[in-house]
mmCIF file of C-alpha atoms in Angstrom:
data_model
loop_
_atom_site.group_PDB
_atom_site.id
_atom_site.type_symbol
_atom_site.label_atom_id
_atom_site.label_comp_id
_atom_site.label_asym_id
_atom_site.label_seq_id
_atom_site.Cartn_x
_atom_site.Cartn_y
_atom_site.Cartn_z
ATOM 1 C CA UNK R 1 232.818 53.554 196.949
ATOM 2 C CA UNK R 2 234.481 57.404 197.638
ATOM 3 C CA UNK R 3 234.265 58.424 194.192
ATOM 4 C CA UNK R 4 233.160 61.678 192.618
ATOM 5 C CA UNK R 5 229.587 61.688 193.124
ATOM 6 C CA UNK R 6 229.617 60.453 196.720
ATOM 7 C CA UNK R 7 232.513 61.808 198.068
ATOM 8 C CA UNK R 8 232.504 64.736 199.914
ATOM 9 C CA UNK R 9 234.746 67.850 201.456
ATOM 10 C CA UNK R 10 238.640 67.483 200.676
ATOM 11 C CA UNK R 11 238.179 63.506 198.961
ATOM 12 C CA UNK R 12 235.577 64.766 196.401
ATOM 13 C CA UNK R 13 237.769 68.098 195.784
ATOM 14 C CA UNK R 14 241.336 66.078 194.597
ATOM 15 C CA UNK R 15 239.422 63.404 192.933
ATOM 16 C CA UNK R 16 237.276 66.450 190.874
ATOM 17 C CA UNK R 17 239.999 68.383 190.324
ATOM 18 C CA UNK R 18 242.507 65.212 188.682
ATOM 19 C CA UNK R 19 239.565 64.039 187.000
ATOM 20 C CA UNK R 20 238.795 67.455 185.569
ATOM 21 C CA UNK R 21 241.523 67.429 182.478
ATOM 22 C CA UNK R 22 239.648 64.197 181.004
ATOM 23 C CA UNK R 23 236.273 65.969 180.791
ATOM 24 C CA UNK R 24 237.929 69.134 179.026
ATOM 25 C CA UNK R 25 235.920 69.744 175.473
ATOM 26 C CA UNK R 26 239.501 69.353 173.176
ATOM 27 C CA UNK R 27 239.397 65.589 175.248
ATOM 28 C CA UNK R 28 236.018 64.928 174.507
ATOM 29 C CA UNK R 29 236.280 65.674 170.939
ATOM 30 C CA UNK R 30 238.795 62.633 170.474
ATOM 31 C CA UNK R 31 236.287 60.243 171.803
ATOM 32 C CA UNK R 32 233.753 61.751 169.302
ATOM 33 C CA UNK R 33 234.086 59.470 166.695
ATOM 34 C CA UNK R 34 233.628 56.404 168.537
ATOM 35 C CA UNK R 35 230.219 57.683 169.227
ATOM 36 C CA UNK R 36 229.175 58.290 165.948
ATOM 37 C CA UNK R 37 230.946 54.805 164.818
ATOM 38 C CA UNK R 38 228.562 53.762 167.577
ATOM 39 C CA UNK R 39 225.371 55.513 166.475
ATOM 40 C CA UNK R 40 226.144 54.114 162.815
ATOM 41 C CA UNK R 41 226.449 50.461 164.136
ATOM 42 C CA UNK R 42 223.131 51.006 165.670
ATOM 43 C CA UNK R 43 221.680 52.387 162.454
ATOM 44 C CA UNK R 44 222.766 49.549 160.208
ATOM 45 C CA UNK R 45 220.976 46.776 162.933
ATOM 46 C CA UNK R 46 217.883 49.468 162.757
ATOM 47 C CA UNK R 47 218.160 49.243 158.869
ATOM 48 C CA UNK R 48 218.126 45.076 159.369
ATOM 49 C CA UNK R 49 215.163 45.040 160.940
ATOM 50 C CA UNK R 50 212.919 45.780 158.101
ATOM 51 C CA UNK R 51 210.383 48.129 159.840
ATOM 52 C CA UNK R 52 209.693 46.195 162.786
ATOM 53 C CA UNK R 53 208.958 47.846 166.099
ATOM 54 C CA UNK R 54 212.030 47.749 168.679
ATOM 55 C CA UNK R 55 212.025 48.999 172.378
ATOM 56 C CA UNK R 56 213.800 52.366 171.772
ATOM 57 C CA UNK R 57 214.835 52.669 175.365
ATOM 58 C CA UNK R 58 216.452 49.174 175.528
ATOM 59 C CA UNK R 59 218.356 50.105 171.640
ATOM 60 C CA UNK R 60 219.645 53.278 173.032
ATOM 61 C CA UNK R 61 220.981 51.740 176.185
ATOM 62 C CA UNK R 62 223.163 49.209 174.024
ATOM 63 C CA UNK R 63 224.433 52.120 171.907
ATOM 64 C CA UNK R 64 225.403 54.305 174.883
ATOM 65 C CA UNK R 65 226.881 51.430 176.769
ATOM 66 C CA UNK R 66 228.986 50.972 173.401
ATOM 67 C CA UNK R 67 230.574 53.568 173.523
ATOM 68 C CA UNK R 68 231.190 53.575 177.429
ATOM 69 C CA UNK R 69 233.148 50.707 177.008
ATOM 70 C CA UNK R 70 234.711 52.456 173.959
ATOM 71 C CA UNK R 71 236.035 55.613 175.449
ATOM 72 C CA UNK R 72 236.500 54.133 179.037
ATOM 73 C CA UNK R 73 238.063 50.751 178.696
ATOM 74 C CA UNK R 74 239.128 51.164 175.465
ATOM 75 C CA UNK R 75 236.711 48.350 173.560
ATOM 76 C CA UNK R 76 234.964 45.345 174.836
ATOM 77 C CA UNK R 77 237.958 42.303 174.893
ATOM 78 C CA UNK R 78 238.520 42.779 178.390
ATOM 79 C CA UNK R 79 235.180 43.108 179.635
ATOM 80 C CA UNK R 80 231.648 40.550 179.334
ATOM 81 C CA UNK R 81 230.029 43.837 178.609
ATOM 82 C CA UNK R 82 226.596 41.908 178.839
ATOM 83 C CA UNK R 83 226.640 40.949 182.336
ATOM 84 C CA UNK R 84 228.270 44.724 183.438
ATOM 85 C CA UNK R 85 225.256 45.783 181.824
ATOM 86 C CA UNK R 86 222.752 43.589 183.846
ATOM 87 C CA UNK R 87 224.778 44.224 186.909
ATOM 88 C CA UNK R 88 224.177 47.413 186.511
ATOM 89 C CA UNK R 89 220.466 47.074 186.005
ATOM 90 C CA UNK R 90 220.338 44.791 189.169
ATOM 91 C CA UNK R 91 221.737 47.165 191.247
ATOM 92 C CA UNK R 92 219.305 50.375 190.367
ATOM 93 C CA UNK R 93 216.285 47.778 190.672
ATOM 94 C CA UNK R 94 217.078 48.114 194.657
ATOM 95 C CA UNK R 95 218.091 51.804 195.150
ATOM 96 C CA UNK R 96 214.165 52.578 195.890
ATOM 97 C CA UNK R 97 214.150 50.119 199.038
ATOM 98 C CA UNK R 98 217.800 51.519 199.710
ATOM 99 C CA UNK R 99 216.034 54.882 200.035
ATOM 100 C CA UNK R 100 212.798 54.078 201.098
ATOM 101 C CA UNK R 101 214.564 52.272 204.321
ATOM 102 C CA UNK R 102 216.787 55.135 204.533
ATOM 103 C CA UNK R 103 214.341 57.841 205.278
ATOM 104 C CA UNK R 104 212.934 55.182 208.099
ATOM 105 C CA UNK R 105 216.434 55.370 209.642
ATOM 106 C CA UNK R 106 216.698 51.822 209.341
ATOM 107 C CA UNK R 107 219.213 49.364 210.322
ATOM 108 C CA UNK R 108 221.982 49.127 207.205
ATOM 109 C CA UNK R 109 221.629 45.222 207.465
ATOM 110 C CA UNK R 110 217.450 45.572 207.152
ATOM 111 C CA UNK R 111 216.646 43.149 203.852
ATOM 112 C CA UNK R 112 214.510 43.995 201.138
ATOM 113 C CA UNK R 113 213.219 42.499 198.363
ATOM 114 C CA UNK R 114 215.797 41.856 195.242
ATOM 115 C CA UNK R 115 218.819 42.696 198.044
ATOM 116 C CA UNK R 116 220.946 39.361 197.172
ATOM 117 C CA UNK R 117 220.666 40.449 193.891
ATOM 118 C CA UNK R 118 221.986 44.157 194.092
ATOM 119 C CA UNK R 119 224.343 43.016 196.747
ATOM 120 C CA UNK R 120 226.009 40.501 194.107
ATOM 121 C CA UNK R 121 225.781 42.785 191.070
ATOM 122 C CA UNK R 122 227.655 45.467 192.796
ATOM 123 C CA UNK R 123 230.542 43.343 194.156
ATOM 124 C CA UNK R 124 231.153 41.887 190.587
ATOM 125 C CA UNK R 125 230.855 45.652 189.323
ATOM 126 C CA UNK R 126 233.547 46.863 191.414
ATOM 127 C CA UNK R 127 235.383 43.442 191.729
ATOM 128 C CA UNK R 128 234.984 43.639 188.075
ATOM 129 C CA UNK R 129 236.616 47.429 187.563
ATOM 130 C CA UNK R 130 239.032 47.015 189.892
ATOM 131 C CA UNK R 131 240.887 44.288 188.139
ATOM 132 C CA UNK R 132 240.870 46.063 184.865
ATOM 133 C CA UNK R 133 242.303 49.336 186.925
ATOM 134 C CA UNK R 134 245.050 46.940 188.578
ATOM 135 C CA UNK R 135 245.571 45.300 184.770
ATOM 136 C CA UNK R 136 245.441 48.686 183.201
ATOM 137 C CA UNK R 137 248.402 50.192 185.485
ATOM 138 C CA UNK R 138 250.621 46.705 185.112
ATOM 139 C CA UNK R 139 250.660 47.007 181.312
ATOM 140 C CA UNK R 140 251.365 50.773 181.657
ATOM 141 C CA UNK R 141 248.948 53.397 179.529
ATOM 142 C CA UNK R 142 251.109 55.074 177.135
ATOM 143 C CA UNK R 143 249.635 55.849 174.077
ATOM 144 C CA UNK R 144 246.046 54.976 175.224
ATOM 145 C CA UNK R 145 242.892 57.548 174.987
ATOM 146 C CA UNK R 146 240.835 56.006 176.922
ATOM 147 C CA UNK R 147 238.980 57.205 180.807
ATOM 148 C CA UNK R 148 240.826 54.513 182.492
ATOM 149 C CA UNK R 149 244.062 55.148 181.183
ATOM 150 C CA UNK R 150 243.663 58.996 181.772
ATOM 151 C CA UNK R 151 242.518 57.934 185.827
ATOM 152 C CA UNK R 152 245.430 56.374 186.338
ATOM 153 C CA UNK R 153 247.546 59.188 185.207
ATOM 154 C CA UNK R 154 245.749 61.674 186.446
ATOM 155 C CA UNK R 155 247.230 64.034 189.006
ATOM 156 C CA UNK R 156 245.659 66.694 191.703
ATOM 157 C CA UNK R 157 247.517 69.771 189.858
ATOM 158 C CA UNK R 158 247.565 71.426 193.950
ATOM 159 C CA UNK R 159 248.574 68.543 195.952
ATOM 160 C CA UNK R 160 250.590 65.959 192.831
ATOM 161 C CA UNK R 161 248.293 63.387 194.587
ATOM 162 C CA UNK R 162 247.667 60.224 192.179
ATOM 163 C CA UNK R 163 244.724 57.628 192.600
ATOM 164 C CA UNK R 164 244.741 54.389 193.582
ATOM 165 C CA UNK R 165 243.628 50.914 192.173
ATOM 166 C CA UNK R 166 240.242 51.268 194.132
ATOM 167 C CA UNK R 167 239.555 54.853 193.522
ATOM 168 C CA UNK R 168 239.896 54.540 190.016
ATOM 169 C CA UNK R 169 237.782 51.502 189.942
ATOM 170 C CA UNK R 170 235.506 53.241 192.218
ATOM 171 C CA UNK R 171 235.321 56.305 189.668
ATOM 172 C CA UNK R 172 235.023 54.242 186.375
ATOM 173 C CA UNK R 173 232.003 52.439 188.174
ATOM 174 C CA UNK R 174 230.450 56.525 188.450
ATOM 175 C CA UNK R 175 231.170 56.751 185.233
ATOM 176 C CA UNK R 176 230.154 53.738 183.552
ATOM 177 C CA UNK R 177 227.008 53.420 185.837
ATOM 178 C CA UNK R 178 225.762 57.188 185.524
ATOM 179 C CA UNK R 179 227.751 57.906 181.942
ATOM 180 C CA UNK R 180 225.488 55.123 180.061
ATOM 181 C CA UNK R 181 221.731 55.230 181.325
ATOM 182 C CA UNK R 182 221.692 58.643 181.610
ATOM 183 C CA UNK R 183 222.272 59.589 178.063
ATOM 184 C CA UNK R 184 220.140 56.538 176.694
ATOM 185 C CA UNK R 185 217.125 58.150 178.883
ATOM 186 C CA UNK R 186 217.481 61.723 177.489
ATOM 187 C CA UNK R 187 217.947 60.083 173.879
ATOM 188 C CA UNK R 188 214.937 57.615 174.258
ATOM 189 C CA UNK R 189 212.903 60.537 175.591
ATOM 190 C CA UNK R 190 213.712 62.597 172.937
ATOM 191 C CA UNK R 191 212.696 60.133 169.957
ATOM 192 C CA UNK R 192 209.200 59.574 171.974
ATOM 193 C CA UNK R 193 208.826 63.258 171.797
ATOM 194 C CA UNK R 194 209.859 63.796 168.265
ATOM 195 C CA UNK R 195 207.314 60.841 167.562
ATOM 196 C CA UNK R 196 204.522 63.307 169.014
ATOM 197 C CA UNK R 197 206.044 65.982 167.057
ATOM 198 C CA UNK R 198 207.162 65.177 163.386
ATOM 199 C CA UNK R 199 207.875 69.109 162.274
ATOM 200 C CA UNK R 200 210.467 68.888 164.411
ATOM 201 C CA UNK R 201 211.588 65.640 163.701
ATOM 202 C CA UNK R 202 211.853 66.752 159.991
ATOM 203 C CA UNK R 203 213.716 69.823 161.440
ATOM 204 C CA UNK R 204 216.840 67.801 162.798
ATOM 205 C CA UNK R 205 217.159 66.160 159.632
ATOM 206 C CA UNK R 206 216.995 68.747 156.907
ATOM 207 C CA UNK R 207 220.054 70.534 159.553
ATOM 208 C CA UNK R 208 222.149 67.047 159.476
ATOM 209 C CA UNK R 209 221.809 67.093 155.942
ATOM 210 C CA UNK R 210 222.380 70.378 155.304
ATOM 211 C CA UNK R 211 225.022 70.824 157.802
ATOM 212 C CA UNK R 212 226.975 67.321 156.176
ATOM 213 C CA UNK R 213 226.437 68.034 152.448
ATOM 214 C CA UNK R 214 224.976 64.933 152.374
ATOM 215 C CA UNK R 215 228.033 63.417 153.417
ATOM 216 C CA UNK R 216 228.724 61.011 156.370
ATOM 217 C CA UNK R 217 228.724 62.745 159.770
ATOM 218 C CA UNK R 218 231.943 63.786 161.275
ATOM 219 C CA UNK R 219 233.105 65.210 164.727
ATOM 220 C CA UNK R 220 233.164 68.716 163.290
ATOM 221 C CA UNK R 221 229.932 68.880 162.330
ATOM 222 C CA UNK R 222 228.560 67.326 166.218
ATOM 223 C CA UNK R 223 229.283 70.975 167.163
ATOM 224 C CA UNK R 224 227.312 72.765 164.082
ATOM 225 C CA UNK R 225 224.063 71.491 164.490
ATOM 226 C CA UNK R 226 222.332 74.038 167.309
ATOM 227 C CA UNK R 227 218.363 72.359 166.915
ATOM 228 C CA UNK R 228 219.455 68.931 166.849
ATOM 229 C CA UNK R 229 221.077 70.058 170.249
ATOM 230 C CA UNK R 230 217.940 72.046 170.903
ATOM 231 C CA UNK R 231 216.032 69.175 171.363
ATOM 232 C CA UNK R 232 218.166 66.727 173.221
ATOM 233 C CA UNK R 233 217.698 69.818 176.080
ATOM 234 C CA UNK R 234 214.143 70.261 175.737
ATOM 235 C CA UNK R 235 213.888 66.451 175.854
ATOM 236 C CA UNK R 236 215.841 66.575 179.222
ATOM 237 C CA UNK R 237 213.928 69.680 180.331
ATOM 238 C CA UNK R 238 210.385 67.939 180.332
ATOM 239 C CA UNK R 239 211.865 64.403 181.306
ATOM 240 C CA UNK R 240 215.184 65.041 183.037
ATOM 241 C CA UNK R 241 217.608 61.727 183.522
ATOM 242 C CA UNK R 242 217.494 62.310 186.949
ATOM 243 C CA UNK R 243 214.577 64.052 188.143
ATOM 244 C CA UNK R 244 215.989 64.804 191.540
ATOM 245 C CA UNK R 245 219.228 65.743 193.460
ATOM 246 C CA UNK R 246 219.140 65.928 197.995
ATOM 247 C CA UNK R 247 221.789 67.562 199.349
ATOM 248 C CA UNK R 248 222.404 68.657 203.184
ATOM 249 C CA UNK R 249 222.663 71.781 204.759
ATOM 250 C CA UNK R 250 226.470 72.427 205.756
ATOM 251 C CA UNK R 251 225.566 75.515 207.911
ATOM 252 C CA UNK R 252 221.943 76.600 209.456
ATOM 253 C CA UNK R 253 220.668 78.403 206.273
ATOM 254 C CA UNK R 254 217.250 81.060 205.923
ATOM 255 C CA UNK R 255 215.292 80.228 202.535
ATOM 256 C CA UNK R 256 213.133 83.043 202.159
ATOM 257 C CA UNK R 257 211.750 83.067 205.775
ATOM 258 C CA UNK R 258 212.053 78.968 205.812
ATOM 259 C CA UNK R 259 214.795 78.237 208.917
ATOM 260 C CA UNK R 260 216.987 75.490 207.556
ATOM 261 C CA UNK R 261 219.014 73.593 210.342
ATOM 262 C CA UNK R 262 222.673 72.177 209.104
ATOM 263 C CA UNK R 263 222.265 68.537 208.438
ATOM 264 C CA UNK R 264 218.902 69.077 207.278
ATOM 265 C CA UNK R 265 218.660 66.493 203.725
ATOM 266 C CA UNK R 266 216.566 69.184 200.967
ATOM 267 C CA UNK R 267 215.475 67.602 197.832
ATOM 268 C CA UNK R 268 215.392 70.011 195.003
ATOM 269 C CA UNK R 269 212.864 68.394 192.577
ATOM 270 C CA UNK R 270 214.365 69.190 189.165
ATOM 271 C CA UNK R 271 211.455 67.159 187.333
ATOM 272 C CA UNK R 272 209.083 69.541 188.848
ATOM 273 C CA UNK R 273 211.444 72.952 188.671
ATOM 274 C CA UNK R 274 211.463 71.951 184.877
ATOM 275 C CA UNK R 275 207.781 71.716 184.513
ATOM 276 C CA UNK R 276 206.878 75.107 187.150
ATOM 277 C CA UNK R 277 205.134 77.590 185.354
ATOM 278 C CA UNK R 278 206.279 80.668 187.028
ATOM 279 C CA UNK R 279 209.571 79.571 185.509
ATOM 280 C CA UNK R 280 208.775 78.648 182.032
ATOM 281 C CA UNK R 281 205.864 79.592 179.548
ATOM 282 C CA UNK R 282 203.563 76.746 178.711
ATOM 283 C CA UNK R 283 205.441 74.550 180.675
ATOM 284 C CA UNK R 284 204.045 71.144 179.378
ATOM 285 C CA UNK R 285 204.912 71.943 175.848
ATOM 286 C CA UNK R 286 207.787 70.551 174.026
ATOM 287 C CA UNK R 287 209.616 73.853 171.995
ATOM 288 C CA UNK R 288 213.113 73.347 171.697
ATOM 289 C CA UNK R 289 213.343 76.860 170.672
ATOM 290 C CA UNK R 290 213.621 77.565 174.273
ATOM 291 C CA UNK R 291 217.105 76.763 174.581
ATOM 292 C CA UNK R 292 217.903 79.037 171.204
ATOM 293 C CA UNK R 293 221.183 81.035 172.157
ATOM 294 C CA UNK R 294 219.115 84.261 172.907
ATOM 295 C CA UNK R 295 215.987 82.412 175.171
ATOM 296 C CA UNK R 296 218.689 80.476 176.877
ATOM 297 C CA UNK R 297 220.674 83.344 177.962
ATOM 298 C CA UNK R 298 217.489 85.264 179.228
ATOM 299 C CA UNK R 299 216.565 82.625 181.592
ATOM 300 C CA UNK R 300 217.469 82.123 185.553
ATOM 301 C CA UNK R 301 220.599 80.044 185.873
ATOM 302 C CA UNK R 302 218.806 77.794 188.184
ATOM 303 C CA UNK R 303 215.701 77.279 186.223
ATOM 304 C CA UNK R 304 216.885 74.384 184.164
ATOM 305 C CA UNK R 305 218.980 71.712 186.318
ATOM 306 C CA UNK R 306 219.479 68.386 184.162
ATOM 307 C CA UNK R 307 222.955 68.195 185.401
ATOM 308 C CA UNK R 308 222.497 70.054 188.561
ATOM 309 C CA UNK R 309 224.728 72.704 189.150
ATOM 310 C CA UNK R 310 227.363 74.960 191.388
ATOM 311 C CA UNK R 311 230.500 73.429 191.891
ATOM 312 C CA UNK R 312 229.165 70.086 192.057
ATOM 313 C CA UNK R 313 227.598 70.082 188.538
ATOM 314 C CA UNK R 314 228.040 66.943 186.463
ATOM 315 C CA UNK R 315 231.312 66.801 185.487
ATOM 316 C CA UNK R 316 230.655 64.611 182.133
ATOM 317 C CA UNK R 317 228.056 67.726 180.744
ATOM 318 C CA UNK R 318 230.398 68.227 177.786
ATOM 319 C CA UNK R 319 230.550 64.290 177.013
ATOM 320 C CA UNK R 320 226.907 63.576 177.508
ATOM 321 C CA UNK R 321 225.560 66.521 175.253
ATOM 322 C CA UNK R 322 228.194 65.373 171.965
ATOM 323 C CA UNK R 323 227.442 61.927 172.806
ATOM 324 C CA UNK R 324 223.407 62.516 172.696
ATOM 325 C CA UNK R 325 223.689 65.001 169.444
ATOM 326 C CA UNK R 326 225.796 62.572 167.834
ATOM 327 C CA UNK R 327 222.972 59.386 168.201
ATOM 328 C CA UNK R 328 220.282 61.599 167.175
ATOM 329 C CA UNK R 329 221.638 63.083 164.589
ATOM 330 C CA UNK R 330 223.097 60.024 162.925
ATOM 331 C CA UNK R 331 219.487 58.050 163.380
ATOM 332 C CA UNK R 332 217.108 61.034 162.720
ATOM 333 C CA UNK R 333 218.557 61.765 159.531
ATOM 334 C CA UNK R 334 218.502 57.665 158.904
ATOM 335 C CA UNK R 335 214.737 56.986 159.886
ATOM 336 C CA UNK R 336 211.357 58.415 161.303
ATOM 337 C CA UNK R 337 210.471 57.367 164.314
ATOM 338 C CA UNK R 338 206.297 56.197 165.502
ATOM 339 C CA UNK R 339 205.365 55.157 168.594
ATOM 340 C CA UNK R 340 203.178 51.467 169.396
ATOM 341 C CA UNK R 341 199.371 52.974 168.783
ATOM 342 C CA UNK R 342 197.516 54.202 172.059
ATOM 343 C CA UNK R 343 200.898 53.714 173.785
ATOM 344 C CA UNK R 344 201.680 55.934 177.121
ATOM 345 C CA UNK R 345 204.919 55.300 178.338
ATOM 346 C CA UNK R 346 204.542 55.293 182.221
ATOM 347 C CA UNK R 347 207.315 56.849 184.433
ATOM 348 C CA UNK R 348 209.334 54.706 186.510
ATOM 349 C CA UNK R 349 211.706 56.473 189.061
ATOM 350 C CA UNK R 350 215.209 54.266 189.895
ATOM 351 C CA UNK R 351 217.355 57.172 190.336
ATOM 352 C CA UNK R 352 217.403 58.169 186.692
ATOM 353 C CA UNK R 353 213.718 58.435 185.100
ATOM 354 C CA UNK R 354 212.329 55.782 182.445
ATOM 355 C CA UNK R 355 209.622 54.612 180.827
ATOM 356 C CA UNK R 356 208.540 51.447 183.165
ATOM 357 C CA UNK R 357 207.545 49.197 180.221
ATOM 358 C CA UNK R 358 210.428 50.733 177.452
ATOM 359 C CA UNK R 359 209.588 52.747 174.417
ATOM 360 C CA UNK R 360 208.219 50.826 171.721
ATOM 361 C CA UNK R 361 208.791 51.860 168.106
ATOM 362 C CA UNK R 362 208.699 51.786 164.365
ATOM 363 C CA UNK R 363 211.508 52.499 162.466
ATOM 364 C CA UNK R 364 211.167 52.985 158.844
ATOM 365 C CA UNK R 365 213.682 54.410 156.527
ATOM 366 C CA UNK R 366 213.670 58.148 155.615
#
């Protein structure tokens, strides 16, 4: 649709600006322990399963999509939250065709392999969303903490403008479609990259337990555990969800002697920004001491992009980063992690990066 990430000018402005409020880090907080109740639901099917090896990538997927529904539609009864999933997965499958056909400047009707497919999952998608948005505002929101209550009472605080059925359906379908897979990625990256590197896997959970006493985790401490945050970054550094962003060229621009004509598309390739080693020391080495307070704060502004930025930067940074810390935390501290034997995950680009054949793993209790 004309949501947040693909509207543009005046429309994306309003809609960022009364969407804004829900993202603000006292909101997030309150959806904070419906990701850990997640992450803990996750850990006691982990626990079940006696040691044997799981796809890490598909586990992490389920958990984020948990708590999507969760803190969005507030819990699964109104929603097959099975066949939203696979919708969604149906619909990425085509966006390199969608692309592909794009840069040929070909005909929007041209088919394409797996087309009927997409075409279908995104009409029951937003079909889908905009019922619950129409349902939602019938049986009024008062009293509800959830994203699609909040949409539907959210105001521009300039213009008093309100959203509509459709673009709050249209925005829920943003956030449910980039909110889940996104986070899974970073997460299953970063347990295939503790697997490689056990000190710091140990590292995470001496601070959970040291940080919780023991105890169970709570919100408060999602905010007190700076390497367990550390390494969700450096995870997203090295593989970033989405490893890159094109924008156009409002105006006729000069990059350092390159003539840029307006309307020119430039695709700013964070996978390789992260990974350039004018930018960053030993660039193909996982530290998460890079991101410490004091290395972070040394370090170009535009060096590290894993939620783009300027005005335009993702506006669910704040939920994303609890939501990641919280899984990791809850599970590190719970189990180590080993990878299948001989197994190289190969990288498979759908708009978000991920492991083409998942991340299979061992579990086994701490």
């Amino acid at each position: 649709g004309d949501a947040i990430l693909t509207a543009d000018g005046a429309r994306w402005r309003w809609q960022r600006r009364a969407a804004a409020p829900i993202f603000r880090a006292e909101r997030i907080r309150s959806f904070v322990p419906a990701m850990i109740a997640a992450a803990e639901r996750t850990r006691d099917i982990l626990a079940a399963g006696d040691g044997a090896e799981v796809d890490i990538a598909h586990t992490m997927m389920r958990t984020t999509f948990e708590i999507i529904v969760e803190t969005m539609l507030s819990g699964s009864g109104a929603i097959d939250a099975a066949r939203v999933e696979k919708g969604i997965t149906d619909y990425l499958e085509s966006t390199s065709w969608v692309f592909a056909l794009t840069l040929l400047r070909a005909p929007a009707w041209m088919p394409f392999p797996g087309r009927a497919k997409a075409e279908r999952a995104k009409m029951y998608l937003r079909d889908e969303l905009f019922r619950l948005a129409a349902e939602g505002r019938r049986n009024g929101t008062e009293g509800r903490n959830d994203l699609m209550s909040l949409l539907l009472a959210a105001r521009d605080p300039e213009t008093g403008q309100a959203m509509d059925d459709r673009d709050v359906a249209d925005n829920l379908l943003t956030f449910v479609t980039a909110g889940h897979e996104t986070t899974a990625l970073a997460l299953t990256w970063a347990f295939y990259l503790l697997a490689h590197h056990p000190e710091s896997e140990a590292l995470v959970a001496a601070e959970v337990e040291a940080v919780t006493g023991g105890g169970p985790l709570t919100p408060e401490h999602v905010d007190a555990l700076p390497y367990t945050r550390q390494v969700i970054l450096e995870a997203m550094r090295l593989y970033p969800p989405v490893p890159v962003v094109v924008r156009a060229a409002l105006r006729d621009v000069d990059l350092d002697g390159v003539p840029v004509k307006a309307g020119t598309p430039i695709t700013i390739p964070i996978y390789a920004v992260h990974r350039h080693a004018t930018l960053w020391d030993e660039p193909e080495r996982f530290d998460p001491d890079r991101f410490a307070p004091e290395a972070a704060k040394a370090r170009d502004r535009y060096a590290y992009l894993p939620f783009a930025a300027g005005p335009r930067i993702c506006i669910g940074m704040g939920f994303a980063l609890s939501e990641a810390v919280a899984i990791l935390a809850v599970l590190v501290r719970s189990f180590r992690f080993s990878l299948r034997p001989g197994y190289l995950p190969v990288l498979k680009q759908r708009i978000t990066l991920r492991p083409a054949e998942g991340m299979p793993m061992r579990v086994t209790p701490r």
